[in-house]
């Protein structure tokens, strides 16, 4: 059964917003402990998704991976945004980031279903 790629323009806005919080927040949160950890967080949060991609999800996949790996990378970004928000931000901002993360999780579900369908086709 072929699952069509869902329209992910709106989910992309929420996903990118969450990634942006993670990209800024995690290094900021870790900088007080270790600048090495701050830099490493950027390598993980920006570098891994730039290198590893599911074919069909991005125009070019430097290192092709199954859909479930892409989903795990998005979950890592969401977790990074949440950890950073609750670690360094005031309560109201952490709550806003939590709502953003929840919306991202909900809006990503059709894309994740599609990504998993790509993985199952590749496995057979």
Tab-separated table of C-alpha atoms in Angstrom:
chain	number	residue	atom	x	y	z
A	1	UNK	CA	0.000	0.000	0.000
A	2	UNK	CA	1.427	3.369	-1.028
A	3	UNK	CA	0.940	6.222	1.368
A	4	UNK	CA	1.104	9.671	-0.216
A	5	UNK	CA	3.409	12.272	1.238
A	6	UNK	CA	1.247	14.550	3.378
A	7	UNK	CA	1.203	18.302	2.926
A	8	UNK	CA	3.605	19.343	5.650
A	9	UNK	CA	3.833	23.091	5.104
A	10	UNK	CA	2.094	24.001	8.373
A	11	UNK	CA	3.760	21.206	10.400
A	12	UNK	CA	7.107	22.430	9.028
A	13	UNK	CA	6.513	25.823	10.631
A	14	UNK	CA	5.961	24.245	14.027
A	15	UNK	CA	8.840	21.792	13.568
A	16	UNK	CA	11.244	24.566	12.550
A	17	UNK	CA	10.123	26.780	15.439
A	18	UNK	CA	10.781	23.961	17.881
A	19	UNK	CA	14.160	23.254	16.289
A	20	UNK	CA	15.065	26.923	16.582
A	21	UNK	CA	14.313	26.883	20.309
A	22	UNK	CA	16.526	23.799	20.680
A	23	UNK	CA	19.343	25.266	18.571
A	24	UNK	CA	19.457	28.455	20.635
A	25	UNK	CA	18.403	27.084	24.007
A	26	UNK	CA	20.580	24.001	24.437
A	27	UNK	CA	23.938	25.690	23.794
A	28	UNK	CA	22.849	28.584	25.977
A	29	UNK	CA	21.840	26.232	28.784
A	30	UNK	CA	25.033	24.179	28.492
A	31	UNK	CA	27.439	27.106	28.077
A	32	UNK	CA	27.458	27.723	31.829
A	33	UNK	CA	28.638	24.171	32.428
A	34	UNK	CA	30.977	23.610	29.488
A	35	UNK	CA	31.553	25.338	26.183
A	36	UNK	CA	32.495	21.946	24.742
A	37	UNK	CA	29.040	20.576	25.615
A	38	UNK	CA	27.450	23.701	24.140
A	39	UNK	CA	29.253	23.171	20.836
A	40	UNK	CA	28.545	19.432	20.911
A	41	UNK	CA	24.836	20.143	21.346
A	42	UNK	CA	24.899	22.225	18.161
A	43	UNK	CA	26.701	19.467	16.288
A	44	UNK	CA	24.062	16.955	17.411
A	45	UNK	CA	20.985	19.162	16.952
A	46	UNK	CA	21.974	20.734	13.632
A	47	UNK	CA	24.586	18.386	12.215
A	48	UNK	CA	22.842	15.037	12.559
A	49	UNK	CA	19.626	16.063	10.775
A	50	UNK	CA	21.681	17.798	8.085
A	51	UNK	CA	23.638	14.630	7.360
A	52	UNK	CA	21.118	11.853	8.008
A	53	UNK	CA	17.862	11.999	6.056
A	54	UNK	CA	15.203	9.698	4.722
A	55	UNK	CA	15.211	9.586	0.904
A	56	UNK	CA	12.040	11.241	-0.342
A	57	UNK	CA	11.742	13.417	2.753
A	58	UNK	CA	14.529	15.763	1.696
A	59	UNK	CA	15.775	16.585	-1.781
A	60	UNK	CA	19.215	15.133	-1.017
A	61	UNK	CA	20.128	12.671	1.678
A	62	UNK	CA	23.864	12.716	2.393
A	63	UNK	CA	23.489	9.533	4.434
A	64	UNK	CA	20.172	7.801	3.725
A	65	UNK	CA	18.370	6.447	6.780
A	66	UNK	CA	14.995	4.789	7.346
A	67	UNK	CA	12.026	6.935	8.330
A	68	UNK	CA	12.149	5.930	11.985
A	69	UNK	CA	15.621	7.503	12.285
A	70	UNK	CA	14.256	10.805	10.975
A	71	UNK	CA	11.438	10.574	13.515
A	72	UNK	CA	13.958	9.988	16.328
A	73	UNK	CA	15.941	13.026	15.196
A	74	UNK	CA	12.800	15.183	15.348
A	75	UNK	CA	12.028	13.809	18.813
A	76	UNK	CA	15.584	14.692	19.859
A	77	UNK	CA	15.014	18.275	18.675
A	78	UNK	CA	11.726	18.490	20.586
A	79	UNK	CA	13.352	17.081	23.722
A	80	UNK	CA	16.207	19.574	23.392
A	81	UNK	CA	13.771	22.466	23.133
A	82	UNK	CA	11.845	21.287	26.195
A	83	UNK	CA	14.914	20.636	28.329
A	84	UNK	CA	16.411	24.000	27.434
A	85	UNK	CA	13.138	25.829	28.018
A	86	UNK	CA	12.567	24.367	31.479
A	87	UNK	CA	16.234	24.763	32.395
A	88	UNK	CA	16.875	28.397	31.470
A	89	UNK	CA	13.635	30.163	30.609
A	90	UNK	CA	11.073	31.812	32.842
A	91	UNK	CA	7.962	29.792	33.586
A	92	UNK	CA	5.756	31.563	31.033
A	93	UNK	CA	8.293	30.934	28.233
A	94	UNK	CA	8.789	27.295	29.223
A	95	UNK	CA	5.020	26.837	29.132
A	96	UNK	CA	4.855	28.388	25.641
A	97	UNK	CA	7.633	26.104	24.419
A	98	UNK	CA	5.776	23.141	25.916
A	99	UNK	CA	2.637	24.092	23.978
A	100	UNK	CA	4.744	24.519	20.820
A	101	UNK	CA	6.264	21.067	21.366
A	102	UNK	CA	2.818	19.516	21.874
A	103	UNK	CA	1.488	21.147	18.700
A	104	UNK	CA	4.573	19.938	16.840
A	105	UNK	CA	3.994	16.369	18.015
A	106	UNK	CA	0.365	16.458	16.883
A	107	UNK	CA	1.035	18.059	13.497
A	108	UNK	CA	3.952	15.712	12.752
A	109	UNK	CA	1.858	12.526	13.005
A	110	UNK	CA	0.824	12.364	9.310
A	111	UNK	CA	4.439	12.874	8.214
A	112	UNK	CA	5.636	10.239	10.657
A	113	UNK	CA	3.071	7.757	9.362
A	114	UNK	CA	4.356	8.451	5.863
A	115	UNK	CA	8.010	8.115	6.975
A	116	UNK	CA	7.248	4.776	8.623
A	117	UNK	CA	5.543	3.589	5.440
A	118	UNK	CA	8.778	4.364	3.567
A	119	UNK	CA	10.696	2.292	6.093
A	120	UNK	CA	8.366	-0.676	5.769
A	121	UNK	CA	8.637	-0.608	1.981
A	122	UNK	CA	12.420	-0.525	2.217
A	123	UNK	CA	12.425	-3.490	4.608
A	124	UNK	CA	10.455	-5.763	2.266
